[in-house]
CSV table of C-alpha atoms in Angstrom, one decimal:
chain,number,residue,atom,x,y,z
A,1,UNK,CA,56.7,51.4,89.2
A,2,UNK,CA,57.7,53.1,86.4
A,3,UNK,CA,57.2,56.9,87.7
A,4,UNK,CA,57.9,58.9,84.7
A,5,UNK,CA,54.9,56.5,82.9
A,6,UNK,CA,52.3,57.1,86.2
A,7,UNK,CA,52.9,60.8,86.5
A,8,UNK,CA,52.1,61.3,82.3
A,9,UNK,CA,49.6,59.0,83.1
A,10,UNK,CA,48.0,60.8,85.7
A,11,UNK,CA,48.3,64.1,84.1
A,12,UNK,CA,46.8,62.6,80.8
A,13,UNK,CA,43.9,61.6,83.2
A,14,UNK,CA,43.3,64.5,84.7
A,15,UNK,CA,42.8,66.5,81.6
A,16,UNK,CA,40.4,63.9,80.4
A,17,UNK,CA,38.7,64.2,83.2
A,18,UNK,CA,38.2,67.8,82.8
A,19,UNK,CA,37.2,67.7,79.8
A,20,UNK,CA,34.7,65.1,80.0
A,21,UNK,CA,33.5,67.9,83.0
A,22,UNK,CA,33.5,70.4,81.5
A,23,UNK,CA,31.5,69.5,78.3
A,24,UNK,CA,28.7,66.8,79.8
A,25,UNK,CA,27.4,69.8,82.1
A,26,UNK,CA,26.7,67.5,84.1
A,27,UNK,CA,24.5,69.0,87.5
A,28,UNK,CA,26.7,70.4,90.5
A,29,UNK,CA,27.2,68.0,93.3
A,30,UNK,CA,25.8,69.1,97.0
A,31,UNK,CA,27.6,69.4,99.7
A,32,UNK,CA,26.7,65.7,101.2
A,33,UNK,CA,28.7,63.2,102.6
A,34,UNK,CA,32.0,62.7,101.1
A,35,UNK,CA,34.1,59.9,100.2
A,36,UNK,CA,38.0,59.9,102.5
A,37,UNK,CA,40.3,60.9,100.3
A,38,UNK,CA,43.3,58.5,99.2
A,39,UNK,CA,46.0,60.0,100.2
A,40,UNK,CA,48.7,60.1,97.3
A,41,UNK,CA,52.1,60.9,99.9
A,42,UNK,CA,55.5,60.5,98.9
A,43,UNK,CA,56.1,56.9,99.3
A,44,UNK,CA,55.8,53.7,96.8
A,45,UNK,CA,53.2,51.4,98.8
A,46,UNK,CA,50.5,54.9,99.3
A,47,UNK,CA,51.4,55.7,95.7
A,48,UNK,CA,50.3,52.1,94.8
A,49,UNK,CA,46.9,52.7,97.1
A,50,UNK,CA,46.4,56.0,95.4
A,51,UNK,CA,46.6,53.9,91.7
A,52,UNK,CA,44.4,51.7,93.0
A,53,UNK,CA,42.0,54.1,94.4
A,54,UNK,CA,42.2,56.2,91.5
A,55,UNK,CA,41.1,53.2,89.1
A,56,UNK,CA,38.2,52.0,91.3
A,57,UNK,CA,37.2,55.7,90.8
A,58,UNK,CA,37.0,55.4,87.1
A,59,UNK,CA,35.5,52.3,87.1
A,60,UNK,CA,32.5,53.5,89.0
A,61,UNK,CA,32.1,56.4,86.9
A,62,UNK,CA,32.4,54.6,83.7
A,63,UNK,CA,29.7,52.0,84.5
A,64,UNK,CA,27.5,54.5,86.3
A,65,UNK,CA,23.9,53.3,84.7
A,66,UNK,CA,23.4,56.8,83.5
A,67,UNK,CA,26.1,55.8,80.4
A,68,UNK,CA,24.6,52.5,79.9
A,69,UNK,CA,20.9,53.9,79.2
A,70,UNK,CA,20.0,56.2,76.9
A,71,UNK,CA,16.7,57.3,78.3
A,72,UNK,CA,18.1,57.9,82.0
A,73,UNK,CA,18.0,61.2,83.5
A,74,UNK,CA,18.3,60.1,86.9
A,75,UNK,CA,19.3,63.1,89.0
A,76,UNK,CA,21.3,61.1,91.6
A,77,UNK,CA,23.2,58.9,89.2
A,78,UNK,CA,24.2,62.2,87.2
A,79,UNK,CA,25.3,64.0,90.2
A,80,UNK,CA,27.1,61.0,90.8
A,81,UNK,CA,28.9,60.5,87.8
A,82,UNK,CA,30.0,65.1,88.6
A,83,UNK,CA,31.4,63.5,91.9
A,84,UNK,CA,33.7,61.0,90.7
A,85,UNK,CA,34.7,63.2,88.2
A,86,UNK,CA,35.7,65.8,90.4
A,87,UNK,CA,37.8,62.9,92.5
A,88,UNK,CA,38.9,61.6,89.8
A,89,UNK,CA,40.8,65.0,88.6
A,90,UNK,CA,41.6,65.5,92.4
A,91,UNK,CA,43.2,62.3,92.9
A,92,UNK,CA,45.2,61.8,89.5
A,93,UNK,CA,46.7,65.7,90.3
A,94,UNK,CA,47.9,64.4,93.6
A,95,UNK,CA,49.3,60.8,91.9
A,96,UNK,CA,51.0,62.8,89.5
A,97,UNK,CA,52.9,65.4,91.8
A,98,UNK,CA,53.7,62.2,94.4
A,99,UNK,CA,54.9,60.3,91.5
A,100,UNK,CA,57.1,63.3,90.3
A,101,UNK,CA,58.5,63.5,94.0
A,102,UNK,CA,59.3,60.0,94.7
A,103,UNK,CA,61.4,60.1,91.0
A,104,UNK,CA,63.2,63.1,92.2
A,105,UNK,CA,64.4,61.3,95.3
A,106,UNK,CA,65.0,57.9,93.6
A,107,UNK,CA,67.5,60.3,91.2
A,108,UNK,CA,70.2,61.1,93.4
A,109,UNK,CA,70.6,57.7,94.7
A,110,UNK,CA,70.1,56.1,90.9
């Protein structure tokens, strides 16, 4: 993995993420079940795991049916789309500080 490339990545993500938040007012989510969060830890194979995790997140928010119909206003779906957004800027804040750790300790040895 390149780690310099995932951590600007990530961070680049996150403030996308926030924005997008931020400016689609979308409704609160409720306290409700959550999904386990993908741990992001300072090794290569549960950064990979975060990456993956972290994709699959924006891939369900992305084709949530709420941005492929205009006339939806499912309450569900939208407070759906507010709680993948809010992983999705959890998550990609974790990748990027794990990425930034693992590249500090591949340095000495480099």
């Amino acid at each position: 993995l390149d780690l310099t490339f995932v951590a600007k990545s990530a961070s680049e993500i996150r403030k996308r993420a926030g924005r997008l938040r931020d400016n689609m007012m979308l409704p609160e989510p409720e306290d409700g079940p959550k999904r386990p969060a993908a741990e992001a830890g300072a090794e290569a194979g549960q950064l990979r795991s975060s990456l993956s995790a972290l994709g699959e997140l924006i891939y369900q928010f992305a084709h949530n049916p709420v941005f492929k119909e205009a006339n939806v206003a499912d309450v569900q779906m939208l407070t759906k789309a507010r709680r993948d957004l809010e992983e999705i800027i959890e998550l990609s804040g974790r990748v990027k500080k794990s990425s930034e750790k693992l590249r500090k300790a591949e340095k000495p040895s480099q």
